[in-house]
PDB file of C-alpha atoms in Angstrom:
ATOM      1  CA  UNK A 201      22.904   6.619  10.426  1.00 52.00           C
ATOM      2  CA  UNK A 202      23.126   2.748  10.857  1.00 50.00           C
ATOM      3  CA  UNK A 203      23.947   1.955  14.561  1.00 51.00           C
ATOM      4  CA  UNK A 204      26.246  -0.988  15.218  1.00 51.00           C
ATOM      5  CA  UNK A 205      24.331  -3.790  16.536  1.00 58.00           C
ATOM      6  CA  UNK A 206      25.682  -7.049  17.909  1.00 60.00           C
ATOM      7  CA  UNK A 207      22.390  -8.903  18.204  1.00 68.00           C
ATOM      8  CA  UNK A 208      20.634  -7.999  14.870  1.00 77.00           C
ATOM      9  CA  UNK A 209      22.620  -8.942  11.268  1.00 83.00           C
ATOM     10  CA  UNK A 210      22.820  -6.320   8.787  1.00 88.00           C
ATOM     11  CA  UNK A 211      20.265  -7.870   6.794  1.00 92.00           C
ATOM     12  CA  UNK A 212      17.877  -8.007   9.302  1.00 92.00           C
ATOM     13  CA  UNK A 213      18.530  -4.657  10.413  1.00 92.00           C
ATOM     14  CA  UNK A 214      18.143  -3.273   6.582  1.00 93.00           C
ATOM     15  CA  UNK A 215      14.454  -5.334   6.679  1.00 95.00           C
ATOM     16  CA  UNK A 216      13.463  -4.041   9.495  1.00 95.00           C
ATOM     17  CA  UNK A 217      14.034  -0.525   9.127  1.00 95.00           C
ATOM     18  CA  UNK A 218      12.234  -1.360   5.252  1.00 96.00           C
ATOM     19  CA  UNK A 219       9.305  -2.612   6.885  1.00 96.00           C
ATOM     20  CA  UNK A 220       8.845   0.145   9.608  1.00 97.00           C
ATOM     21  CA  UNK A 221       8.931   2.384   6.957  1.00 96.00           C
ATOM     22  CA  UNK A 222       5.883   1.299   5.188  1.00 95.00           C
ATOM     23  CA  UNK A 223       4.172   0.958   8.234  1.00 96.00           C
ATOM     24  CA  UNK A 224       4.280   4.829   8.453  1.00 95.00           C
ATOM     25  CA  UNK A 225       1.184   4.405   6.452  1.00 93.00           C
ATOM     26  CA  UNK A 226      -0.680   2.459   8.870  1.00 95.00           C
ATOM     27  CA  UNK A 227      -2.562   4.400  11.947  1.00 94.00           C
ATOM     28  CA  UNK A 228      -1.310   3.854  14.978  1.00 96.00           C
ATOM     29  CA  UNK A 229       2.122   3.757  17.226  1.00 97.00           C
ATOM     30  CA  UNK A 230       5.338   1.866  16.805  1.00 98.00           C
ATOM     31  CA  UNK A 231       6.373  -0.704  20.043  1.00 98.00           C
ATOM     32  CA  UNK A 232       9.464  -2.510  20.943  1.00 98.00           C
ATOM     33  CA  UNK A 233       9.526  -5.334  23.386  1.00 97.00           C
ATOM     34  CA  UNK A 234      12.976  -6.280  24.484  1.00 95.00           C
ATOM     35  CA  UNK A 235      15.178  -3.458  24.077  1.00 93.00           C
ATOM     36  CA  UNK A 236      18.625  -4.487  25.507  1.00 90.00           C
ATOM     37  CA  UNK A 237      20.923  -1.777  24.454  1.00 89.00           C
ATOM     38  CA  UNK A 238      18.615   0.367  22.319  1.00 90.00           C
ATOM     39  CA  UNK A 239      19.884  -0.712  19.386  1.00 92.00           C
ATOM     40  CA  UNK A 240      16.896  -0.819  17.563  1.00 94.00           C
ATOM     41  CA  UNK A 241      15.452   1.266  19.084  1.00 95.00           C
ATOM     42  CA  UNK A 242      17.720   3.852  17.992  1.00 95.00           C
ATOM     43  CA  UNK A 243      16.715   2.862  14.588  1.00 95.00           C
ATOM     44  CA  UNK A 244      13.106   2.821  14.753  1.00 96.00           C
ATOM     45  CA  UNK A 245      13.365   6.242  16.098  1.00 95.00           C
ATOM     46  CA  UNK A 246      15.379   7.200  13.462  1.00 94.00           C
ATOM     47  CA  UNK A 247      12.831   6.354  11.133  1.00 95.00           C
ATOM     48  CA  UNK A 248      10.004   8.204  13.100  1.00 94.00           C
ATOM     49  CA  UNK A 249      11.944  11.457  13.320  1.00 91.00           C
ATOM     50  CA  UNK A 250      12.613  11.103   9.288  1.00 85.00           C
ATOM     51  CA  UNK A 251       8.577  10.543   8.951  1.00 80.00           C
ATOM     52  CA  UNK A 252       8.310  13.649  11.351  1.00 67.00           C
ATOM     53  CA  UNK A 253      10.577  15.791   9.625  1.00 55.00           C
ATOM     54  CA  UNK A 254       9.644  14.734   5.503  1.00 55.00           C
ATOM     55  CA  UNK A 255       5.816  13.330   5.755  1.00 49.00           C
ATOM     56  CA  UNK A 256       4.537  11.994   2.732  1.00 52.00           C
ATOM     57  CA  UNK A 257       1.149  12.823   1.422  1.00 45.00           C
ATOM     58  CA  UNK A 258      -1.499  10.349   2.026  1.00 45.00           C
ATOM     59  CA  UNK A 259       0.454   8.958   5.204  1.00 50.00           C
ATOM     60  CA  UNK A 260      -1.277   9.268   8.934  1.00 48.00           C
ATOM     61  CA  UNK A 261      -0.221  12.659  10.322  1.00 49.00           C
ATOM     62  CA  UNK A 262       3.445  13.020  11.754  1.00 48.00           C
ATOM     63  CA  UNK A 263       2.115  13.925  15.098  1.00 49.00           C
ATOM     64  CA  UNK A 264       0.227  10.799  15.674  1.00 66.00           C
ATOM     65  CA  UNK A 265       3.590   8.790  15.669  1.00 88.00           C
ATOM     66  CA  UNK A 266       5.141   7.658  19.118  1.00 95.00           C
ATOM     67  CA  UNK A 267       8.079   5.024  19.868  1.00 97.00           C
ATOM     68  CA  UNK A 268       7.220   2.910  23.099  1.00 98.00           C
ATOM     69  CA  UNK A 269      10.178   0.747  24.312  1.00 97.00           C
ATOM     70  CA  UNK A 270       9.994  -2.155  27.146  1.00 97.00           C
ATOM     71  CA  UNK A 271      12.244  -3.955  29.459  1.00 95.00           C
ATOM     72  CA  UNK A 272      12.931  -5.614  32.501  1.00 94.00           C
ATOM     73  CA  UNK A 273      16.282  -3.327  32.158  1.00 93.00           C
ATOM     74  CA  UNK A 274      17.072  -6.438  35.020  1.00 90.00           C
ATOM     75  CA  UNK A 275      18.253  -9.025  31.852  1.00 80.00           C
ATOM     76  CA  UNK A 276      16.931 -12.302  30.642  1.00 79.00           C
ATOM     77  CA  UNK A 277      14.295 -13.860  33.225  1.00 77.00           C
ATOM     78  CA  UNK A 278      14.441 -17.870  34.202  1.00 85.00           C
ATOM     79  CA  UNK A 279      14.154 -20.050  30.971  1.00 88.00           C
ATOM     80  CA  UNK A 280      11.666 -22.259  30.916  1.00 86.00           C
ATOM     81  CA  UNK A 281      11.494 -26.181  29.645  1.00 92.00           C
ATOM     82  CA  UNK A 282      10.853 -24.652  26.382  1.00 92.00           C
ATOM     83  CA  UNK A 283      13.889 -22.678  26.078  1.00 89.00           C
ATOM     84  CA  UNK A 284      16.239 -25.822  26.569  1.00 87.00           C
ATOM     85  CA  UNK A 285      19.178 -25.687  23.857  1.00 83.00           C
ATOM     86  CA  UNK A 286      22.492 -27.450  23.790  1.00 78.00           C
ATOM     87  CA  UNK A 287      23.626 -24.650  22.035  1.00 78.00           C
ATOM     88  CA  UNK A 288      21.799 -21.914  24.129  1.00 63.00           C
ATOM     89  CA  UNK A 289      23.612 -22.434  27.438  1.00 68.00           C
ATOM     90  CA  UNK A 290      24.653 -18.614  27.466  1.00 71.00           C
ATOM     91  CA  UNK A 291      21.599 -17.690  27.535  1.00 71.00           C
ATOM     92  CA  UNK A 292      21.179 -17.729  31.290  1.00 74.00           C
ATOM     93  CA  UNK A 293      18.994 -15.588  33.722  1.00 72.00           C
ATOM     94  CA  UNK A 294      20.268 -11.823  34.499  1.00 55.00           C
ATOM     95  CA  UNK A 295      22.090 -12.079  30.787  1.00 72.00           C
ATOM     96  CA  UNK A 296      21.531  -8.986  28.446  1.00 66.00           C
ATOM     97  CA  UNK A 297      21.141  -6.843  31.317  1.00 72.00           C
ATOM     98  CA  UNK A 298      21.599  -2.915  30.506  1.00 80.00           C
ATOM     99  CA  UNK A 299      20.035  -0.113  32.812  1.00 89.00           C
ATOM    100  CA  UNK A 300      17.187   1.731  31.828  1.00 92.00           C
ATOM    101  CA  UNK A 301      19.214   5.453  32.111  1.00 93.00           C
ATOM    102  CA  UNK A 302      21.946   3.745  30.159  1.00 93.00           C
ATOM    103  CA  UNK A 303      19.118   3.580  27.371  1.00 93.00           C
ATOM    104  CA  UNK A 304      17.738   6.689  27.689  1.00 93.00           C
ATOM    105  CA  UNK A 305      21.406   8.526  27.672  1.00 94.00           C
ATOM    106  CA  UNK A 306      21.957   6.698  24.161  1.00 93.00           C
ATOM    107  CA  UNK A 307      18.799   8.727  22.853  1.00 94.00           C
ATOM    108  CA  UNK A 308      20.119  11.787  24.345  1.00 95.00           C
ATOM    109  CA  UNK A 309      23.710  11.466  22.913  1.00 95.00           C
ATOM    110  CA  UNK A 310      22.091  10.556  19.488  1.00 93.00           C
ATOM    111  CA  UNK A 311      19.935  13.729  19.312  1.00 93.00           C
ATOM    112  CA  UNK A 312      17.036  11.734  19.204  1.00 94.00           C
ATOM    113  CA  UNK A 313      13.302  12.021  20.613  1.00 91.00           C
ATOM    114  CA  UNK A 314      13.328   9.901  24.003  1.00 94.00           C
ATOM    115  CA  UNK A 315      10.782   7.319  23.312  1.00 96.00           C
ATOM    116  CA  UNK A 316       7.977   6.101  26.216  1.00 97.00           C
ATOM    117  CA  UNK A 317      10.429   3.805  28.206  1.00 96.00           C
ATOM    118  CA  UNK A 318       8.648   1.276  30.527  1.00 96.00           C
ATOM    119  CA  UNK A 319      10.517  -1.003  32.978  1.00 95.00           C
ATOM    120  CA  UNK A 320       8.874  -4.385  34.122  1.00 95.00           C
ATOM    121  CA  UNK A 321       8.633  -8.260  33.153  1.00 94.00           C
ATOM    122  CA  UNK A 322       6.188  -8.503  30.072  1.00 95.00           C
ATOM    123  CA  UNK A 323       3.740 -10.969  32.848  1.00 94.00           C
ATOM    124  CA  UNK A 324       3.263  -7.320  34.759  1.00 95.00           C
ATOM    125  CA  UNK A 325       2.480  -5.703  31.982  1.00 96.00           C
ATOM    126  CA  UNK A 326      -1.186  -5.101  30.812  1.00 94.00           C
ATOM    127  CA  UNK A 327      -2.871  -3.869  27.504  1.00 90.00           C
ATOM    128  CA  UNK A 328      -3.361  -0.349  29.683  1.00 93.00           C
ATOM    129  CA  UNK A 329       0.886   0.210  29.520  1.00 96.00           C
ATOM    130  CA  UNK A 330       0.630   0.174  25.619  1.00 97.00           C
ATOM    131  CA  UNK A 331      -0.573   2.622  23.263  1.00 97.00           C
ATOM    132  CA  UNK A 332      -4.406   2.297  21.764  1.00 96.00           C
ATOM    133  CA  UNK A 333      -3.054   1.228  18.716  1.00 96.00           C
ATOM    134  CA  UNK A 334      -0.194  -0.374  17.301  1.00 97.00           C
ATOM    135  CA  UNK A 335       1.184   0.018  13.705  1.00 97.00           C
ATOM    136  CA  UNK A 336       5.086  -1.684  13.501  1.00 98.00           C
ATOM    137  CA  UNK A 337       6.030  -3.707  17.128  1.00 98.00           C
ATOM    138  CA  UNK A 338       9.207  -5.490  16.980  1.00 98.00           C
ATOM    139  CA  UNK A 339       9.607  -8.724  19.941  1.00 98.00           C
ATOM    140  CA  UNK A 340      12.644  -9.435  20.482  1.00 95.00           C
ATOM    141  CA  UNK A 341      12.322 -10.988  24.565  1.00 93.00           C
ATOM    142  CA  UNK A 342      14.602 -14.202  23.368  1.00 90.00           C
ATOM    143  CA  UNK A 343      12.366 -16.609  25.553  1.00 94.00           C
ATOM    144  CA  UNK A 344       9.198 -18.667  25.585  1.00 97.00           C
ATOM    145  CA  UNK A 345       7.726 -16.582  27.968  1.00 96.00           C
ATOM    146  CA  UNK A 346       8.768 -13.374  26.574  1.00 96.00           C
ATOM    147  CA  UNK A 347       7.496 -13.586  23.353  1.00 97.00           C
ATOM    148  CA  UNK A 348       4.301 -15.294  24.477  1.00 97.00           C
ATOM    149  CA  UNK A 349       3.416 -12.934  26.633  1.00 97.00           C
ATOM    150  CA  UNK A 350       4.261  -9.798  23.970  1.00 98.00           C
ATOM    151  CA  UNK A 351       2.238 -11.272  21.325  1.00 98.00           C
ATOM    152  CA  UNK A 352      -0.657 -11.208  23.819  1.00 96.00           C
ATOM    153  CA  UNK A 353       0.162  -8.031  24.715  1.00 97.00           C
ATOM    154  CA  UNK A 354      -0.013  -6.188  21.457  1.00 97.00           C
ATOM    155  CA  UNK A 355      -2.811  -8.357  19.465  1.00 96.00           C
ATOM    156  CA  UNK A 356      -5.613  -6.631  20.426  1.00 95.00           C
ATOM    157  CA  UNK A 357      -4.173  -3.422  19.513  1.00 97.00           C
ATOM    158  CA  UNK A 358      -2.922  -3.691  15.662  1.00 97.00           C
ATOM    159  CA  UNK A 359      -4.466  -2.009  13.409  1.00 96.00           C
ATOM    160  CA  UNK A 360      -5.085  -3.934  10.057  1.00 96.00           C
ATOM    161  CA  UNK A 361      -1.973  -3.599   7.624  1.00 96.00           C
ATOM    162  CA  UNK A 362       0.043  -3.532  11.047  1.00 97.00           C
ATOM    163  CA  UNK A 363       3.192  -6.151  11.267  1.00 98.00           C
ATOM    164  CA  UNK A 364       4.808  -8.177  14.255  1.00 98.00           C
ATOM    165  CA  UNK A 365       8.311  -9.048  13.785  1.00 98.00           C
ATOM    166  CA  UNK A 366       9.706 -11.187  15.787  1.00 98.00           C
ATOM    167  CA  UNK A 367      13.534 -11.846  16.255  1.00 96.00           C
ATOM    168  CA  UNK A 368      15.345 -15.000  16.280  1.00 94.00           C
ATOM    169  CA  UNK A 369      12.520 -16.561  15.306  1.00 97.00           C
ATOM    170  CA  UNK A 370      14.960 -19.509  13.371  1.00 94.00           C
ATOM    171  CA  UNK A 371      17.587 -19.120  15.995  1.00 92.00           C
ATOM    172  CA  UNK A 372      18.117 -22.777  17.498  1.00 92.00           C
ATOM    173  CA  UNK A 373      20.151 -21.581  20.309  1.00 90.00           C
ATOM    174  CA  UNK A 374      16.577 -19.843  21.570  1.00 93.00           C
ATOM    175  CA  UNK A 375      13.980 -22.910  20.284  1.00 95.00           C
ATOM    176  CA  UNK A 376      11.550 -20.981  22.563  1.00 96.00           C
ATOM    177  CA  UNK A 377      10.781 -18.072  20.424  1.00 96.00           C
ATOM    178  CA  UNK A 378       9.556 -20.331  17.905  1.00 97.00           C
ATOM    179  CA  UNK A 379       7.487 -22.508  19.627  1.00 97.00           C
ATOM    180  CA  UNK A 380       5.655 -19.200  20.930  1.00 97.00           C
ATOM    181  CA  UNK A 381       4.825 -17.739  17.737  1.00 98.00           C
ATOM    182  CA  UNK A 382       3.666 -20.793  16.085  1.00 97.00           C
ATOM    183  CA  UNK A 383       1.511 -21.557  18.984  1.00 97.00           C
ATOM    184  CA  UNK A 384      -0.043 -18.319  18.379  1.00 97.00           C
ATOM    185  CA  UNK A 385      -0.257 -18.089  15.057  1.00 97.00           C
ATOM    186  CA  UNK A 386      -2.490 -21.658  14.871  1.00 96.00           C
ATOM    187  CA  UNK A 387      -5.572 -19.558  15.826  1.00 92.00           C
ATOM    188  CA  UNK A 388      -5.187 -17.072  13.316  1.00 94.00           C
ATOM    189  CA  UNK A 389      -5.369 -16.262  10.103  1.00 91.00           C
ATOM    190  CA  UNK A 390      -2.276 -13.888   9.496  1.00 94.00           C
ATOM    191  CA  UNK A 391       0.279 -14.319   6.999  1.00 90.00           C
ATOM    192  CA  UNK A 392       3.410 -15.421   8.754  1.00 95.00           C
ATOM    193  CA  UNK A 393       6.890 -14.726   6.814  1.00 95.00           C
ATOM    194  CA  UNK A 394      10.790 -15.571   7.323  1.00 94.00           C
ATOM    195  CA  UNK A 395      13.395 -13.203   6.571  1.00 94.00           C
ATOM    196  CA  UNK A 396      16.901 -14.471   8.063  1.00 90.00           C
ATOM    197  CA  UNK A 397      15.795 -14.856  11.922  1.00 93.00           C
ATOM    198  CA  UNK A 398      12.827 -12.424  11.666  1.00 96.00           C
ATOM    199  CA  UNK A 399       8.992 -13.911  11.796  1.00 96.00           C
ATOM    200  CA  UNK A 400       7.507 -10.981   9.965  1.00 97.00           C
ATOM    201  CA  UNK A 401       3.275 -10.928  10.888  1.00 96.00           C
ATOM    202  CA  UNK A 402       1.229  -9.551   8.768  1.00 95.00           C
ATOM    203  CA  UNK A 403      -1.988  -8.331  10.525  1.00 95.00           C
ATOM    204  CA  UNK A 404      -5.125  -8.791   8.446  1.00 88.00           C
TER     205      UNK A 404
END
């Protein structure tokens, strides 16, 4: 099923799904920071439950696979200096704000696996609220400070072959997701690619 999604393209939505696929073969959860609706998250699920159902020889065991979703459920926090756009103005604090048991009813309506859901700011959150290891985590916090803090979040926990997309990465309304990945990526050595408005990571 392809759910409707009015914050991810079509393309985007086709890559990522293609890319959490193949990290079926990689040991280790699948994360999703910034969840809004559940949109992708609906999607990522979708492609657990098909790993669950159908696994493939020579991929990590079916059991080992868990969804982890996070949000302030509260909306977009304060932007900072490095948010400011001309064309984001929309993008103000308490924006994208959907309720945590509005999330969680999607999952239920959709006859699929309620993932972990945890509810905070990414700043509260700490390496101990994520799983051991991470395999496929999509960012998609929209701010500076979201995606900053995400990528420190999950780093320590990728396994090798793992990948970090990040959305909106080219999306000038939101300059501030850029300037956070490429300030992390200039102290490591991880292949960094575009697709549309995705940074897809490559962990080494």
């Amino acid at each position: 099923m392809t759910w409707h999604n009015d914050q991810v393209s079509a393309k985007e939505t086709e890559k990522i799904i293609s890319i959490a696929r193949e990290c079926l073969a990689i040991e280790g959860d699948f994360v999703e920071l910034g969840c809004y609706k559940g949109d992708t998250s609906l999607l990522i699920a979708e492609v657990l439950r098909d790993f669950g159902s159908n696994p493939v020889e020579n991929l990590v065991e079916k059991s080992a696979k868990k969804l982890w979703i996070y949000d302030s459920f509260e909306g977009l926090p304060e932007k900072g200096k490095e948010d400011e756009s001309e064309i984001g103005r929309d993008f103000r604090k308490g924006e994208l704000m959907v309720g945590k048991k509005e999330v969680k009813a999607r999952f239920l309506r959709a006859g699929l696996p309620v993932p972990i859901i945890k509810k905070a700011w990414f700043s509260e959150l700490t390496g101990e609220d994520l799983p051991e290891k991470i395999a496929f985590a999509f960012l998609d916090g929209d701010l500076y400070g979201s995606i900053r803090d995400s990528l420190r979040l999950v780093e320590d926990r990728m396994n090798a072959g793992g990948v970090i997309m990040v959305h909106d990465y080219t999306n000038e309304a939101l300059p501030g997701v850029a300037k956070a990945v490429d300030e992390w990526m200039a102290s490591k050595d991880y292949k960094l690619m575009r697709y549309e408005s995705l940074a897809v990571i490559v962990i080494k």
